[in-house]
PDB file of N, CA, C and O in Angstrom:
ATOM      1  N   UNK A 225      -3.488  33.272 -19.674  1.00  0.00           N
ATOM      2  CA  UNK A 225      -3.233  34.691 -19.493  1.00  0.00           C
ATOM      3  C   UNK A 225      -1.742  34.948 -19.577  1.00  0.00           C
ATOM      4  O   UNK A 225      -0.932  34.074 -19.240  1.00  0.00           O
ATOM      5  N   UNK A 226      -1.367  36.084 -19.959  1.00  0.00           N
ATOM      6  CA  UNK A 226       0.049  36.427 -20.152  1.00  0.00           C
ATOM      7  C   UNK A 226       0.789  36.359 -18.831  1.00  0.00           C
ATOM      8  O   UNK A 226       0.322  36.841 -17.805  1.00  0.00           O
ATOM      9  N   UNK A 227       1.958  35.733 -18.866  1.00  0.00           N
ATOM     10  CA  UNK A 227       2.801  35.661 -17.683  1.00  0.00           C
ATOM     11  C   UNK A 227       2.429  34.569 -16.702  1.00  0.00           C
ATOM     12  O   UNK A 227       3.102  34.388 -15.695  1.00  0.00           O
ATOM     13  N   UNK A 228       1.370  33.826 -16.982  1.00  0.00           N
ATOM     14  CA  UNK A 228       0.954  32.760 -16.073  1.00  0.00           C
ATOM     15  C   UNK A 228       1.889  31.561 -16.224  1.00  0.00           C
ATOM     16  O   UNK A 228       2.390  31.283 -17.299  1.00  0.00           O
ATOM     17  N   UNK A 229       2.113  30.900 -15.141  1.00  0.00           N
ATOM     18  CA  UNK A 229       2.926  29.690 -15.179  1.00  0.00           C
ATOM     19  C   UNK A 229       2.129  28.550 -14.564  1.00  0.00           C
ATOM     20  O   UNK A 229       1.268  28.768 -13.715  1.00  0.00           O
ATOM     21  N   UNK A 230       2.429  27.364 -14.989  1.00  0.00           N
ATOM     22  CA  UNK A 230       1.784  26.181 -14.437  1.00  0.00           C
ATOM     23  C   UNK A 230       2.837  25.371 -13.697  1.00  0.00           C
ATOM     24  O   UNK A 230       4.007  25.363 -14.068  1.00  0.00           O
ATOM     25  N   UNK A 231       2.409  24.700 -12.671  1.00  0.00           N
ATOM     26  CA  UNK A 231       3.323  23.832 -11.950  1.00  0.00           C
ATOM     27  C   UNK A 231       2.587  22.565 -11.555  1.00  0.00           C
ATOM     28  O   UNK A 231       1.381  22.562 -11.398  1.00  0.00           O
ATOM     29  N   UNK A 232       3.348  21.509 -11.446  1.00  0.00           N
ATOM     30  CA  UNK A 232       2.788  20.231 -11.017  1.00  0.00           C
ATOM     31  C   UNK A 232       3.343  19.922  -9.641  1.00  0.00           C
ATOM     32  O   UNK A 232       4.477  20.244  -9.326  1.00  0.00           O
ATOM     33  N   UNK A 233       2.541  19.317  -8.825  1.00  0.00           N
ATOM     34  CA  UNK A 233       2.993  18.987  -7.486  1.00  0.00           C
ATOM     35  C   UNK A 233       2.376  17.680  -7.047  1.00  0.00           C
ATOM     36  O   UNK A 233       1.722  16.995  -7.821  1.00  0.00           O
ATOM     37  N   UNK A 234       2.615  17.346  -5.822  1.00  0.00           N
ATOM     38  CA  UNK A 234       2.031  16.135  -5.281  1.00  0.00           C
ATOM     39  C   UNK A 234       3.025  15.000  -5.201  1.00  0.00           C
ATOM     40  O   UNK A 234       4.182  15.098  -5.627  1.00  0.00           O
ATOM     41  N   UNK A 235       2.546  13.892  -4.655  1.00  0.00           N
ATOM     42  CA  UNK A 235       3.406  12.756  -4.392  1.00  0.00           C
ATOM     43  C   UNK A 235       3.993  12.151  -5.672  1.00  0.00           C
ATOM     44  O   UNK A 235       5.176  11.816  -5.713  1.00  0.00           O
ATOM     45  N   UNK A 236       3.186  12.015  -6.717  1.00  0.00           N
ATOM     46  CA  UNK A 236       3.684  11.402  -7.960  1.00  0.00           C
ATOM     47  C   UNK A 236       4.799  12.237  -8.572  1.00  0.00           C
ATOM     48  O   UNK A 236       5.817  11.700  -9.029  1.00  0.00           O
ATOM     49  N   UNK A 237       4.639  13.531  -8.583  1.00  0.00           N
ATOM     50  CA  UNK A 237       5.662  14.415  -9.133  1.00  0.00           C
ATOM     51  C   UNK A 237       6.926  14.374  -8.286  1.00  0.00           C
ATOM     52  O   UNK A 237       8.040  14.313  -8.822  1.00  0.00           O
ATOM     53  N   UNK A 238       6.768  14.369  -6.973  1.00  0.00           N
ATOM     54  CA  UNK A 238       7.911  14.289  -6.065  1.00  0.00           C
ATOM     55  C   UNK A 238       8.650  12.968  -6.265  1.00  0.00           C
ATOM     56  O   UNK A 238       9.881  12.934  -6.335  1.00  0.00           O
ATOM     57  N   UNK A 239       7.903  11.864  -6.380  1.00  0.00           N
ATOM     58  CA  UNK A 239       8.519  10.563  -6.588  1.00  0.00           C
ATOM     59  C   UNK A 239       9.299  10.530  -7.898  1.00  0.00           C
ATOM     60  O   UNK A 239      10.434  10.051  -7.949  1.00  0.00           O
ATOM     61  N   UNK A 240       8.704  11.035  -8.958  1.00  0.00           N
ATOM     62  CA  UNK A 240       9.389  11.063 -10.260  1.00  0.00           C
ATOM     63  C   UNK A 240      10.693  11.843 -10.172  1.00  0.00           C
ATOM     64  O   UNK A 240      11.725  11.409 -10.698  1.00  0.00           O
ATOM     65  N   UNK A 241      10.678  12.975  -9.506  1.00  0.00           N
ATOM     66  CA  UNK A 241      11.888  13.797  -9.369  1.00  0.00           C
ATOM     67  C   UNK A 241      12.949  13.064  -8.553  1.00  0.00           C
ATOM     68  O   UNK A 241      14.137  13.085  -8.903  1.00  0.00           O
ATOM     69  N   UNK A 242      12.530  12.389  -7.479  1.00  0.00           N
ATOM     70  CA  UNK A 242      13.493  11.664  -6.631  1.00  0.00           C
ATOM     71  C   UNK A 242      14.093  10.470  -7.375  1.00  0.00           C
ATOM     72  O   UNK A 242      15.288  10.199  -7.271  1.00  0.00           O
ATOM     73  N   UNK A 243      13.271   9.744  -8.135  1.00  0.00           N
ATOM     74  CA  UNK A 243      13.794   8.616  -8.912  1.00  0.00           C
ATOM     75  C   UNK A 243      14.771   9.094  -9.979  1.00  0.00           C
ATOM     76  O   UNK A 243      15.814   8.476 -10.204  1.00  0.00           O
ATOM     77  N   UNK A 244      14.436  10.173 -10.633  1.00  0.00           N
ATOM     78  CA  UNK A 244      15.334  10.727 -11.649  1.00  0.00           C
ATOM     79  C   UNK A 244      16.673  11.108 -11.026  1.00  0.00           C
ATOM     80  O   UNK A 244      17.737  10.842 -11.595  1.00  0.00           O
ATOM     81  N   UNK A 245      16.640  11.697  -9.847  1.00  0.00           N
ATOM     82  CA  UNK A 245      17.870  12.106  -9.173  1.00  0.00           C
ATOM     83  C   UNK A 245      18.710  10.898  -8.746  1.00  0.00           C
ATOM     84  O   UNK A 245      19.939  10.969  -8.722  1.00  0.00           O
ATOM     85  N   UNK A 246      18.055   9.775  -8.433  1.00  0.00           N
ATOM     86  CA  UNK A 246      18.766   8.567  -7.992  1.00  0.00           C
ATOM     87  C   UNK A 246      19.346   7.755  -9.149  1.00  0.00           C
ATOM     88  O   UNK A 246      20.275   6.978  -8.959  1.00  0.00           O
ATOM     89  N   UNK A 247      18.788   7.911 -10.329  1.00  0.00           N
ATOM     90  CA  UNK A 247      19.211   7.103 -11.478  1.00  0.00           C
ATOM     91  C   UNK A 247      20.617   7.486 -11.925  1.00  0.00           C
ATOM     92  O   UNK A 247      20.977   8.658 -11.978  1.00  0.00           O
ATOM     93  N   UNK A 248      21.406   6.466 -12.227  1.00  0.00           N
ATOM     94  CA  UNK A 248      22.746   6.696 -12.793  1.00  0.00           C
ATOM     95  C   UNK A 248      22.591   7.151 -14.240  1.00  0.00           C
ATOM     96  O   UNK A 248      21.523   7.018 -14.838  1.00  0.00           O
ATOM     97  N   UNK A 249      23.657   7.662 -14.810  1.00  0.00           N
ATOM     98  CA  UNK A 249      23.633   8.103 -16.206  1.00  0.00           C
ATOM     99  C   UNK A 249      23.200   6.950 -17.104  1.00  0.00           C
ATOM    100  O   UNK A 249      23.727   5.843 -17.004  1.00  0.00           O
ATOM    101  N   UNK A 250      22.202   7.179 -17.925  1.00  0.00           N
ATOM    102  CA  UNK A 250      21.711   6.173 -18.844  1.00  0.00           C
ATOM    103  C   UNK A 250      20.789   5.134 -18.229  1.00  0.00           C
ATOM    104  O   UNK A 250      20.323   4.232 -18.915  1.00  0.00           O
ATOM    105  N   UNK A 251      20.513   5.253 -16.941  1.00  0.00           N
ATOM    106  CA  UNK A 251      19.678   4.275 -16.235  1.00  0.00           C
ATOM    107  C   UNK A 251      18.233   4.766 -16.171  1.00  0.00           C
ATOM    108  O   UNK A 251      17.973   5.955 -16.081  1.00  0.00           O
ATOM    109  N   UNK A 252      17.299   3.822 -16.212  1.00  0.00           N
ATOM    110  CA  UNK A 252      15.886   4.140 -16.073  1.00  0.00           C
ATOM    111  C   UNK A 252      15.373   3.485 -14.800  1.00  0.00           C
ATOM    112  O   UNK A 252      15.528   2.272 -14.619  1.00  0.00           O
ATOM    113  N   UNK A 253      14.788   4.279 -13.925  1.00  0.00           N
ATOM    114  CA  UNK A 253      14.153   3.770 -12.711  1.00  0.00           C
ATOM    115  C   UNK A 253      12.645   3.951 -12.825  1.00  0.00           C
ATOM    116  O   UNK A 253      12.180   5.032 -13.191  1.00  0.00           O
ATOM    117  N   UNK A 254      11.919   2.898 -12.513  1.00  0.00           N
ATOM    118  CA  UNK A 254      10.463   2.948 -12.498  1.00  0.00           C
ATOM    119  C   UNK A 254       9.975   2.860 -11.062  1.00  0.00           C
ATOM    120  O   UNK A 254      10.558   2.144 -10.244  1.00  0.00           O
ATOM    121  N   UNK A 255       8.865   3.533 -10.783  1.00  0.00           N
ATOM    122  CA  UNK A 255       8.226   3.358  -9.484  1.00  0.00           C
ATOM    123  C   UNK A 255       7.607   1.962  -9.443  1.00  0.00           C
ATOM    124  O   UNK A 255       7.419   1.309 -10.477  1.00  0.00           O
ATOM    125  N   UNK A 256       7.281   1.510  -8.253  1.00  0.00           N
ATOM    126  CA  UNK A 256       6.621   0.217  -8.111  1.00  0.00           C
ATOM    127  C   UNK A 256       5.322   0.161  -8.896  1.00  0.00           C
ATOM    128  O   UNK A 256       5.026  -0.831  -9.563  1.00  0.00           O
ATOM    129  N   UNK A 257       4.544   1.222  -8.849  1.00  0.00           N
ATOM    130  CA  UNK A 257       3.266   1.265  -9.575  1.00  0.00           C
ATOM    131  C   UNK A 257       3.487   1.229 -11.083  1.00  0.00           C
ATOM    132  O   UNK A 257       2.799   0.495 -11.796  1.00  0.00           O
ATOM    133  N   UNK A 258       4.435   1.985 -11.577  1.00  0.00           N
ATOM    134  CA  UNK A 258       4.719   1.970 -13.019  1.00  0.00           C
ATOM    135  C   UNK A 258       5.169   0.578 -13.448  1.00  0.00           C
ATOM    136  O   UNK A 258       4.754   0.080 -14.500  1.00  0.00           O
ATOM    137  N   UNK A 259       6.011  -0.062 -12.634  1.00  0.00           N
ATOM    138  CA  UNK A 259       6.483  -1.407 -12.970  1.00  0.00           C
ATOM    139  C   UNK A 259       5.318  -2.394 -13.006  1.00  0.00           C
ATOM    140  O   UNK A 259       5.249  -3.225 -13.918  1.00  0.00           O
ATOM    141  N   UNK A 260       4.404  -2.313 -12.055  1.00  0.00           N
ATOM    142  CA  UNK A 260       3.249  -3.218 -12.058  1.00  0.00           C
ATOM    143  C   UNK A 260       2.428  -3.060 -13.337  1.00  0.00           C
ATOM    144  O   UNK A 260       1.910  -4.030 -13.874  1.00  0.00           O
ATOM    145  N   UNK A 261       2.337  -1.853 -13.831  1.00  0.00           N
ATOM    146  CA  UNK A 261       1.538  -1.597 -15.032  1.00  0.00           C
ATOM    147  C   UNK A 261       2.197  -2.100 -16.314  1.00  0.00           C
ATOM    148  O   UNK A 261       1.505  -2.390 -17.281  1.00  0.00           O
ATOM    149  N   UNK A 262       3.527  -2.163 -16.347  1.00  0.00           N
ATOM    150  CA  UNK A 262       4.219  -2.526 -17.597  1.00  0.00           C
ATOM    151  C   UNK A 262       5.058  -3.793 -17.500  1.00  0.00           C
ATOM    152  O   UNK A 262       5.708  -4.170 -18.472  1.00  0.00           O
ATOM    153  N   UNK A 263       5.025  -4.502 -16.384  1.00  0.00           N
ATOM    154  CA  UNK A 263       5.933  -5.647 -16.207  1.00  0.00           C
ATOM    155  C   UNK A 263       5.724  -6.742 -17.242  1.00  0.00           C
ATOM    156  O   UNK A 263       6.691  -7.333 -17.722  1.00  0.00           O
ATOM    157  N   UNK A 264       4.490  -7.030 -17.607  1.00  0.00           N
ATOM    158  CA  UNK A 264       4.257  -8.059 -18.621  1.00  0.00           C
ATOM    159  C   UNK A 264       4.789  -7.607 -19.980  1.00  0.00           C
ATOM    160  O   UNK A 264       5.354  -8.403 -20.732  1.00  0.00           O
ATOM    161  N   UNK A 265       4.616  -6.353 -20.293  1.00  0.00           N
ATOM    162  CA  UNK A 265       5.127  -5.790 -21.550  1.00  0.00           C
ATOM    163  C   UNK A 265       6.654  -5.871 -21.575  1.00  0.00           C
ATOM    164  O   UNK A 265       7.241  -6.259 -22.578  1.00  0.00           O
ATOM    165  N   UNK A 266       7.290  -5.524 -20.468  1.00  0.00           N
ATOM    166  CA  UNK A 266       8.748  -5.614 -20.386  1.00  0.00           C
ATOM    167  C   UNK A 266       9.223  -7.053 -20.548  1.00  0.00           C
ATOM    168  O   UNK A 266      10.166  -7.328 -21.287  1.00  0.00           O
ATOM    169  N   UNK A 267       8.565  -7.976 -19.851  1.00  0.00           N
ATOM    170  CA  UNK A 267       8.951  -9.385 -19.911  1.00  0.00           C
ATOM    171  C   UNK A 267       8.803  -9.934 -21.328  1.00  0.00           C
ATOM    172  O   UNK A 267       9.654 -10.695 -21.798  1.00  0.00           O
ATOM    173  N   UNK A 268       7.757  -9.536 -22.023  1.00  0.00           N
ATOM    174  CA  UNK A 268       7.535 -10.013 -23.388  1.00  0.00           C
ATOM    175  C   UNK A 268       8.640  -9.556 -24.329  1.00  0.00           C
ATOM    176  O   UNK A 268       8.894 -10.195 -25.349  1.00  0.00           O
ATOM    177  N   UNK A 269       9.300  -8.478 -23.984  1.00  0.00           N
ATOM    178  CA  UNK A 269      10.386  -7.942 -24.805  1.00  0.00           C
ATOM    179  C   UNK A 269      11.761  -8.340 -24.291  1.00  0.00           C
ATOM    180  O   UNK A 269      12.785  -7.914 -24.788  1.00  0.00           O
ATOM    181  N   UNK A 270      11.782  -9.141 -23.223  1.00  0.00           N
ATOM    182  CA  UNK A 270      13.047  -9.611 -22.681  1.00  0.00           C
ATOM    183  C   UNK A 270      13.805  -8.578 -21.868  1.00  0.00           C
ATOM    184  O   UNK A 270      14.998  -8.724 -21.635  1.00  0.00           O
ATOM    185  N   UNK A 271      13.112  -7.532 -21.423  1.00  0.00           N
ATOM    186  CA  UNK A 271      13.768  -6.495 -20.619  1.00  0.00           C
ATOM    187  C   UNK A 271      13.816  -6.937 -19.164  1.00  0.00           C
ATOM    188  O   UNK A 271      12.802  -7.346 -18.597  1.00  0.00           O
ATOM    189  N   UNK A 272      14.977  -6.846 -18.569  1.00  0.00           N
ATOM    190  CA  UNK A 272      15.188  -7.243 -17.181  1.00  0.00           C
ATOM    191  C   UNK A 272      15.004  -6.032 -16.272  1.00  0.00           C
ATOM    192  O   UNK A 272      15.556  -4.965 -16.532  1.00  0.00           O
ATOM    193  N   UNK A 273      14.234  -6.221 -15.215  1.00  0.00           N
ATOM    194  CA  UNK A 273      14.034  -5.175 -14.218  1.00  0.00           C
ATOM    195  C   UNK A 273      14.500  -5.710 -12.870  1.00  0.00           C
ATOM    196  O   UNK A 273      14.142  -6.811 -12.470  1.00  0.00           O
ATOM    197  N   UNK A 274      15.309  -4.922 -12.203  1.00  0.00           N
ATOM    198  CA  UNK A 274      15.869  -5.310 -10.896  1.00  0.00           C
ATOM    199  C   UNK A 274      15.247  -4.445  -9.813  1.00  0.00           C
ATOM    200  O   UNK A 274      15.308  -3.215  -9.875  1.00  0.00           O
ATOM    201  N   UNK A 275      14.669  -5.088  -8.791  1.00  0.00           N
ATOM    202  CA  UNK A 275      14.032  -4.337  -7.705  1.00  0.00           C
ATOM    203  C   UNK A 275      15.083  -3.696  -6.802  1.00  0.00           C
ATOM    204  O   UNK A 275      16.095  -4.304  -6.462  1.00  0.00           O
ATOM    205  N   UNK A 276      14.791  -2.475  -6.427  1.00  0.00           N
ATOM    206  CA  UNK A 276      15.600  -1.748  -5.444  1.00  0.00           C
ATOM    207  C   UNK A 276      14.653  -1.077  -4.463  1.00  0.00           C
ATOM    208  O   UNK A 276      13.614  -0.564  -4.849  1.00  0.00           O
ATOM    209  N   UNK A 277      15.034  -1.066  -3.215  1.00  0.00           N
ATOM    210  CA  UNK A 277      14.291  -0.320  -2.205  1.00  0.00           C
ATOM    211  C   UNK A 277      15.141   0.891  -1.842  1.00  0.00           C
ATOM    212  O   UNK A 277      16.252   0.739  -1.326  1.00  0.00           O
ATOM    213  N   UNK A 278      14.613   2.063  -2.139  1.00  0.00           N
ATOM    214  CA  UNK A 278      15.381   3.301  -1.983  1.00  0.00           C
ATOM    215  C   UNK A 278      14.843   4.142  -0.836  1.00  0.00           C
ATOM    216  O   UNK A 278      13.627   4.231  -0.643  1.00  0.00           O
ATOM    217  N   UNK A 279      15.744   4.757  -0.100  1.00  0.00           N
ATOM    218  CA  UNK A 279      15.364   5.749   0.904  1.00  0.00           C
ATOM    219  C   UNK A 279      15.369   7.102   0.216  1.00  0.00           C
ATOM    220  O   UNK A 279      16.429   7.597  -0.191  1.00  0.00           O
ATOM    221  N   UNK A 280      14.178   7.673   0.053  1.00  0.00           N
ATOM    222  CA  UNK A 280      14.041   8.927  -0.672  1.00  0.00           C
ATOM    223  C   UNK A 280      13.510  10.019   0.241  1.00  0.00           C
ATOM    224  O   UNK A 280      12.600   9.779   1.048  1.00  0.00           O
ATOM    225  N   UNK A 281      14.054  11.189   0.099  1.00  0.00           N
ATOM    226  CA  UNK A 281      13.616  12.348   0.876  1.00  0.00           C
ATOM    227  C   UNK A 281      12.127  12.592   0.633  1.00  0.00           C
ATOM    228  O   UNK A 281      11.657  12.555  -0.498  1.00  0.00           O
ATOM    229  N   UNK A 282      11.408  12.821   1.718  1.00  0.00           N
ATOM    230  CA  UNK A 282       9.990  13.133   1.612  1.00  0.00           C
ATOM    231  C   UNK A 282       9.081  11.912   1.669  1.00  0.00           C
ATOM    232  O   UNK A 282       7.865  12.054   1.571  1.00  0.00           O
ATOM    233  N   UNK A 283       9.659  10.714   1.819  1.00  0.00           N
ATOM    234  CA  UNK A 283       8.869   9.490   1.873  1.00  0.00           C
ATOM    235  C   UNK A 283       9.208   8.732   3.157  1.00  0.00           C
ATOM    236  O   UNK A 283      10.372   8.647   3.533  1.00  0.00           O
ATOM    237  N   UNK A 284       8.190   8.181   3.780  1.00  0.00           N
ATOM    238  CA  UNK A 284       8.391   7.396   4.999  1.00  0.00           C
ATOM    239  C   UNK A 284       8.794   5.979   4.614  1.00  0.00           C
ATOM    240  O   UNK A 284       8.052   5.291   3.929  1.00  0.00           O
ATOM    241  N   UNK A 285       9.958   5.574   5.023  1.00  0.00           N
ATOM    242  CA  UNK A 285      10.426   4.225   4.746  1.00  0.00           C
ATOM    243  C   UNK A 285      10.907   4.043   3.319  1.00  0.00           C
ATOM    244  O   UNK A 285      10.826   4.955   2.497  1.00  0.00           O
ATOM    245  N   UNK A 286      11.419   2.850   3.040  1.00  0.00           N
ATOM    246  CA  UNK A 286      11.950   2.582   1.704  1.00  0.00           C
ATOM    247  C   UNK A 286      10.860   2.627   0.643  1.00  0.00           C
ATOM    248  O   UNK A 286       9.705   2.275   0.890  1.00  0.00           O
ATOM    249  N   UNK A 287      11.231   3.090  -0.540  1.00  0.00           N
ATOM    250  CA  UNK A 287      10.328   3.186  -1.680  1.00  0.00           C
ATOM    251  C   UNK A 287      10.721   2.122  -2.699  1.00  0.00           C
ATOM    252  O   UNK A 287      11.892   2.012  -3.072  1.00  0.00           O
ATOM    253  N   UNK A 288       9.754   1.348  -3.152  1.00  0.00           N
ATOM    254  CA  UNK A 288       9.989   0.324  -4.162  1.00  0.00           C
ATOM    255  C   UNK A 288      10.292   0.995  -5.504  1.00  0.00           C
ATOM    256  O   UNK A 288       9.529   1.844  -5.968  1.00  0.00           O
ATOM    257  N   UNK A 289      11.399   0.605  -6.106  1.00  0.00           N
ATOM    258  CA  UNK A 289      11.775   1.103  -7.429  1.00  0.00           C
ATOM    259  C   UNK A 289      12.319  -0.065  -8.239  1.00  0.00           C
ATOM    260  O   UNK A 289      12.781  -1.067  -7.681  1.00  0.00           O
ATOM    261  N   UNK A 290      12.272   0.052  -9.549  1.00  0.00           N
ATOM    262  CA  UNK A 290      12.764  -0.994 -10.456  1.00  0.00           C
ATOM    263  C   UNK A 290      13.706  -0.363 -11.459  1.00  0.00           C
ATOM    264  O   UNK A 290      13.339   0.596 -12.144  1.00  0.00           O
ATOM    265  N   UNK A 291      14.910  -0.907 -11.542  1.00  0.00           N
ATOM    266  CA  UNK A 291      15.908  -0.429 -12.509  1.00  0.00           C
ATOM    267  C   UNK A 291      15.848  -1.326 -13.732  1.00  0.00           C
ATOM    268  O   UNK A 291      15.917  -2.546 -13.623  1.00  0.00           O
ATOM    269  N   UNK A 292      15.694  -0.712 -14.884  1.00  0.00           N
ATOM    270  CA  UNK A 292      15.733  -1.473 -16.125  1.00  0.00           C
ATOM    271  C   UNK A 292      17.201  -1.693 -16.454  1.00  0.00           C
ATOM    272  O   UNK A 292      17.941  -0.746 -16.700  1.00  0.00           O
ATOM    273  N   UNK A 293      17.618  -2.963 -16.401  1.00  0.00           N
ATOM    274  CA  UNK A 293      19.036  -3.281 -16.495  1.00  0.00           C
ATOM    275  C   UNK A 293      19.444  -3.827 -17.850  1.00  0.00           C
ATOM    276  O   UNK A 293      20.610  -4.129 -18.054  1.00  0.00           O
ATOM    277  N   UNK A 294      18.524  -3.969 -18.753  1.00  0.00           N
ATOM    278  CA  UNK A 294      18.893  -4.445 -20.084  1.00  0.00           C
ATOM    279  C   UNK A 294      18.033  -5.578 -20.544  1.00  0.00           C
ATOM    280  O   UNK A 294      16.969  -5.838 -19.992  1.00  0.00           O
ATOM    281  N   UNK A 295      18.488  -6.243 -21.548  1.00  0.00           N
ATOM    282  CA  UNK A 295      17.754  -7.346 -22.136  1.00  0.00           C
ATOM    283  C   UNK A 295      18.397  -8.655 -21.749  1.00  0.00           C
ATOM    284  O   UNK A 295      19.624  -8.755 -21.667  1.00  0.00           O
ATOM    285  N   UNK A 296      17.562  -9.653 -21.508  1.00  0.00           N
ATOM    286  CA  UNK A 296      18.041 -10.954 -21.094  1.00  0.00           C
ATOM    287  C   UNK A 296      18.521 -11.795 -22.250  1.00  0.00           C
ATOM    288  O   UNK A 296      18.553 -11.467 -23.360  1.00  0.00           O
TER     289      UNK A 296
END
């Protein structure tokens, strides 16, 4: 309908926004779940991922994140 807008919400969207805000320029941060899903693919390509535990607004306790740091 005209003028309607869509929005996404929830924990996954909040996590994505918080990780994006934490990432340095040119850096890619993956959530723990995303890393679990692609870790074998990353390893096969020689991509190094470094674990970080981040304190993010809206989450209880540290959140597991993985920074893609380059190729080995």
